[in-house]
Short mmCIF file of C-alpha atoms in Angstrom, two decimals:
data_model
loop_
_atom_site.label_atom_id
_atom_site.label_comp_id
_atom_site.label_asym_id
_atom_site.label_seq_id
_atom_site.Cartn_x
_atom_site.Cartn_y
_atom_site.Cartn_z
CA UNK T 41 108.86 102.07 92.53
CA UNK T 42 105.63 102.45 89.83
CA UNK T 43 103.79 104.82 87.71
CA UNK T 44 100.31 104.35 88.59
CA UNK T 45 97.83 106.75 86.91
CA UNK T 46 94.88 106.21 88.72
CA UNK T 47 91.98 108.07 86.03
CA UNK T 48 92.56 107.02 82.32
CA UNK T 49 89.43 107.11 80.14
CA UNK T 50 89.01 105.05 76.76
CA UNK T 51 86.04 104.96 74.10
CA UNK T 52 83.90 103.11 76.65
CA UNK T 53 83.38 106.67 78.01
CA UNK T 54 80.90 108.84 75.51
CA UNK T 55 83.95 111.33 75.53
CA UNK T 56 86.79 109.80 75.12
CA UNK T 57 88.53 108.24 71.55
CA UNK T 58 91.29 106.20 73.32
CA UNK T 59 91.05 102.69 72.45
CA UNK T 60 92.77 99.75 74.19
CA UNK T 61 95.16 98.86 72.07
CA UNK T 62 95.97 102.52 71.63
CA UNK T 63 96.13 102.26 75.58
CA UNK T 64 98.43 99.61 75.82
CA UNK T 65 101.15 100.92 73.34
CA UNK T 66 100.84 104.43 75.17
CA UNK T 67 101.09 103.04 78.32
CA UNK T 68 104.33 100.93 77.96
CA UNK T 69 106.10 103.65 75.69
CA UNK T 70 105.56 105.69 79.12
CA UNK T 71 107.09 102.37 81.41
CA UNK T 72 103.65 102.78 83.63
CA UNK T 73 103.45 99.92 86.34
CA UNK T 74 99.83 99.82 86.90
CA UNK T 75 96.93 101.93 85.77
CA UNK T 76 93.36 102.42 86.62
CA UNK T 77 90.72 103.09 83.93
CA UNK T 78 87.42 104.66 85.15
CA UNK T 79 85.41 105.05 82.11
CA UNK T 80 82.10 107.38 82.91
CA UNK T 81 79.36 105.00 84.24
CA UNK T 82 81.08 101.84 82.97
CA UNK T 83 83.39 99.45 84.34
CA UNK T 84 82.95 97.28 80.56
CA UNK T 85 86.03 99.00 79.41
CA UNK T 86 88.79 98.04 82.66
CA UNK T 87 87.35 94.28 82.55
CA UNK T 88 87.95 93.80 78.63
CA UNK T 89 91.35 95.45 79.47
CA UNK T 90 91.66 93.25 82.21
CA UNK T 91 91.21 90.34 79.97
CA UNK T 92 94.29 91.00 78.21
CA UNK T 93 97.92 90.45 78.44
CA UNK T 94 99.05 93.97 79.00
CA UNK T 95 103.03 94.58 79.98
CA UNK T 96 101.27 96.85 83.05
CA UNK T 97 98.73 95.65 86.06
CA UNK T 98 95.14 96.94 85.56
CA UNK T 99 92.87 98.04 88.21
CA UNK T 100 89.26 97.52 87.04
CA UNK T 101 87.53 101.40 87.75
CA UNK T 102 84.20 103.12 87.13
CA UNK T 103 83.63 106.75 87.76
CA UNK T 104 80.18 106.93 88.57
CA UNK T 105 77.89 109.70 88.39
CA UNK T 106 76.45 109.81 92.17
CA UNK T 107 73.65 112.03 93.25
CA UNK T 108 76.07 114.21 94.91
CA UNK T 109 79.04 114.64 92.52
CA UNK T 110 81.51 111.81 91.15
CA UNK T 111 83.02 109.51 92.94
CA UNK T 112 85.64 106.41 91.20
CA UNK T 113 85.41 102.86 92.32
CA UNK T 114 88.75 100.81 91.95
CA UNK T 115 89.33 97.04 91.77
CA UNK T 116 85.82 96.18 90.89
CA UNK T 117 84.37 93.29 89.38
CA UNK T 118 81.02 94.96 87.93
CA UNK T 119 79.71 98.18 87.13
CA UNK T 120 77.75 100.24 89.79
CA UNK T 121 74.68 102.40 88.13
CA UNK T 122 74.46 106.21 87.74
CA UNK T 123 72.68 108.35 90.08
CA UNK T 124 72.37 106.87 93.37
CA UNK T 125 73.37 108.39 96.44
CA UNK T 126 77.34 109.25 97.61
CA UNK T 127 76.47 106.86 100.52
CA UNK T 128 74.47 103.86 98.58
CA UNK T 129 77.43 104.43 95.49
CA UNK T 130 80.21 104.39 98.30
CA UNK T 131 78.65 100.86 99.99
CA UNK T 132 78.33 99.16 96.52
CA UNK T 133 82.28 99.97 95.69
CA UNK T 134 82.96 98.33 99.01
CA UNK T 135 80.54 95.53 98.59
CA UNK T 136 82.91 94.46 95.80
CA UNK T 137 86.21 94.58 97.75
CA UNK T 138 86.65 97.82 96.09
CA UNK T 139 88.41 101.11 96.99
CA UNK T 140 86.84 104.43 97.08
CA UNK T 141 88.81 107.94 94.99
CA UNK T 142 87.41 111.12 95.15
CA UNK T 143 88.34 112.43 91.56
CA UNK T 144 88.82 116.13 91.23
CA UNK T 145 87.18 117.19 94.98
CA UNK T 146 86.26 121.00 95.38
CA UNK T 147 86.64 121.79 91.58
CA UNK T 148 84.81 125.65 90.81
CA UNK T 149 84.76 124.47 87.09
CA UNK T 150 82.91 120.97 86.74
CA UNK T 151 79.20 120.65 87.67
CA UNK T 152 80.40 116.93 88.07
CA UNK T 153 82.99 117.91 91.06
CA UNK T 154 81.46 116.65 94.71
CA UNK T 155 81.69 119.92 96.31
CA UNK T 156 82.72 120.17 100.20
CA UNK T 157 79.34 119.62 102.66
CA UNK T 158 78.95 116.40 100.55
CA UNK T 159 82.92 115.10 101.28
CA UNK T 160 82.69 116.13 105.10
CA UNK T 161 79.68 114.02 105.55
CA UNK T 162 81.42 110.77 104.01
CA UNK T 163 84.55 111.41 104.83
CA UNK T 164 84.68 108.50 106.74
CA UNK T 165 83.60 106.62 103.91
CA UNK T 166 86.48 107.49 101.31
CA UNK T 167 89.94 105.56 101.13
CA UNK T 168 91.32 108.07 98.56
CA UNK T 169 91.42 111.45 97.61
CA UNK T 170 92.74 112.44 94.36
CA UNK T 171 95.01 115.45 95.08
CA UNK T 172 96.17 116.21 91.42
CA UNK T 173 94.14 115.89 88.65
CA UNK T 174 95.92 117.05 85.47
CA UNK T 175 92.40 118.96 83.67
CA UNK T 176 91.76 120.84 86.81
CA UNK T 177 92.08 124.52 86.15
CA UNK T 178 94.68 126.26 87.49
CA UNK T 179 93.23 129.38 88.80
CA UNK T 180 91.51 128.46 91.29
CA UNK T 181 92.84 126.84 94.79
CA UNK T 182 94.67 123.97 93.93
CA UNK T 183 95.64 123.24 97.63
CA UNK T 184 91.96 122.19 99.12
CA UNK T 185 91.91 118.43 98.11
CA UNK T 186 95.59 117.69 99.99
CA UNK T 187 94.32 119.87 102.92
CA UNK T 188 91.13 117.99 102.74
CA UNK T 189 92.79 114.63 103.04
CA UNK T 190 95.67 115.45 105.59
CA UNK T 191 92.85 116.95 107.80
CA UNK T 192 91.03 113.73 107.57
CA UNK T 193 93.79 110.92 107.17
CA UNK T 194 93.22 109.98 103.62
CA UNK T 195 95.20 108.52 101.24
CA UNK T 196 96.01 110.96 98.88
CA UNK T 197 96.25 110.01 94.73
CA UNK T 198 97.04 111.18 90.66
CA UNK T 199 95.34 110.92 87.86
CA UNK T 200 95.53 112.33 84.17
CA UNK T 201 92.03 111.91 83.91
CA UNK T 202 92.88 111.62 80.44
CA UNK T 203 90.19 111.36 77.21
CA UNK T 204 92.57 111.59 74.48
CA UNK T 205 96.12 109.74 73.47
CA UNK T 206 97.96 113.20 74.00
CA UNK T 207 96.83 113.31 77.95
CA UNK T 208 97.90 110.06 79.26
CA UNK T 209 100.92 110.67 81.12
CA UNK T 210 100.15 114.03 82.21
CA UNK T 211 99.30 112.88 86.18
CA UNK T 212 100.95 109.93 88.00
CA UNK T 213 101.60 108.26 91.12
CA UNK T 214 104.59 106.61 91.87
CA UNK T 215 105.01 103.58 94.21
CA UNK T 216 106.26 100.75 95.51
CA UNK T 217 105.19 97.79 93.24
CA UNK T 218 102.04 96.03 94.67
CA UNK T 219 100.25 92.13 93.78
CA UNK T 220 96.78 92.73 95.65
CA UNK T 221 94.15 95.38 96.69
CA UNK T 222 95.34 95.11 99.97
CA UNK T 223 98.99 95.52 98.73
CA UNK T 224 97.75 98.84 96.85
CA UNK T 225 96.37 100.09 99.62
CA UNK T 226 99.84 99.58 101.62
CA UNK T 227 101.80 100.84 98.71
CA UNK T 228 99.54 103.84 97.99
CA UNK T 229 100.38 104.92 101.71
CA UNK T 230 103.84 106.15 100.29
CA UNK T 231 102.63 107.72 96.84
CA UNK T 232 104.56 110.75 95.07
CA UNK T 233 102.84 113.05 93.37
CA UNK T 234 103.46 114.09 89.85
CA UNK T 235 102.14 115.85 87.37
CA UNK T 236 101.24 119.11 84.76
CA UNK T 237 98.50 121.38 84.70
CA UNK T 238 96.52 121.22 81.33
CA UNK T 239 95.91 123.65 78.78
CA UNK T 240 92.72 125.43 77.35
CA UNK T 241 92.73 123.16 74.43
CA UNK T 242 92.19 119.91 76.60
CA UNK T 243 88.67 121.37 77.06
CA UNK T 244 88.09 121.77 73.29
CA UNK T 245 89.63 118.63 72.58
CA UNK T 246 87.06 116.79 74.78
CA UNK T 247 84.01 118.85 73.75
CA UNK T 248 84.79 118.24 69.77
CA UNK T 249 84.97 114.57 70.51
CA UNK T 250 81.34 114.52 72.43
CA UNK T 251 79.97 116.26 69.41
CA UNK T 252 81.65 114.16 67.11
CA UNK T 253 80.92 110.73 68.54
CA UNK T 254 77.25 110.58 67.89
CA UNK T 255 78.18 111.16 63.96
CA UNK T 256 80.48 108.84 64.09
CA UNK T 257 78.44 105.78 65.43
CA UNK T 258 75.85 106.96 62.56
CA UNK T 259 77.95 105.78 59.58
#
């Protein structure tokens, strides 16, 4: 069996200070198998990772912004743009070979969550839903995306959805070890869940580095 975290974001996202090589030292000092990075509207980030002789497989993500609320593409070869629709996003991922993850379904908290008229209506669409994401708040109820995907037969996934060094490690999925797309999709079939809920200062953590990135590109 693997760690897979299946959400990592690195500076390629306009919120997150992680670099690669920060990445790659994190990741092994935590003996992950496999992870997925889904920078924010941006795949650039998982295919210069890609490019590199990591210790750990790397599956080549975007979270894109849909019309309709988020949705993450894995093992894709190019980025897919912002702002089309769940359905038009969704048929792009697969054009690639690619596997669709609902990241952080019914959340109260994030304007960016896809809320639950918009899943039913592709459910048919979506190979994974991600059942634990470790920034999701915990008062509120944590048991809709696993009922979600039991009720419609969906693979169900982790993620630390992490923006900073400090998160990575926080949500994980382990498997059997896996060569292919096809072999993930297999393997995923028998994920465990693990993972801890976050903190308030996550949040703050994220916000000061989307203030402080702008400044930072000025110098």
């Amino acid at each position: 069996m693997i760690k897979v975290d299946l959400h990592i974001h690195t500076r390629y996202s306009g919120d997150s200070d992680i670099t690669l090589e920060q990445l790659i030292e994190r990741c092994q000092k935590l003996e992950f198998g496999a992870i997925a990075i889904t920078d924010h509207g941006t795949a650039e980030g998982a295919l210069a990772m890609a490019s590199k002789d990591t210790p750990f497989k790397i599956i080549v993500g975007e979270e894109v912004a849909s019309s309709e609320g988020e949705i993450i593409g894995l093992f894709l070869k190019e980025s897919i743009p912002n702002g089309l629709s769940p359905e038009e996003t969704i048929q792009r991922i697969h054009s690639q070979g690619g596997v669709v993850c609902i990241p952080h379904p019914f959340d109260r908290y994030r304007s960016s969550a896809m809320k639950a008229h918009t899943l039913e209506r592709i459910a048919n669409q979506i190979d994974i839903i991600e059942v634990f994401n470790a920034r999701t708040i915990q008062f509120q109820d944590l048991k809709l995306p696993k009922e979600f995907a039991i009720k419609h037969n969906l693979l169900l996934g982790a993620g630390s959805d992490a923006h900073s060094i400090a998160d990575i490690g926080r949500a994980y999925i382990t498997i059997p070890n896996f060569n292919s797309r096809d072999e993930f999709l297999q393997s995923i079939s028998h994920a465990k869940i693990h993972g801890k809920r976050p903190s308030v200062a996550i949040y703050f953590r994220s916000l000061l580095r989307q203030i402080r990135k702008p400044f930072k590109r000025k110098r």
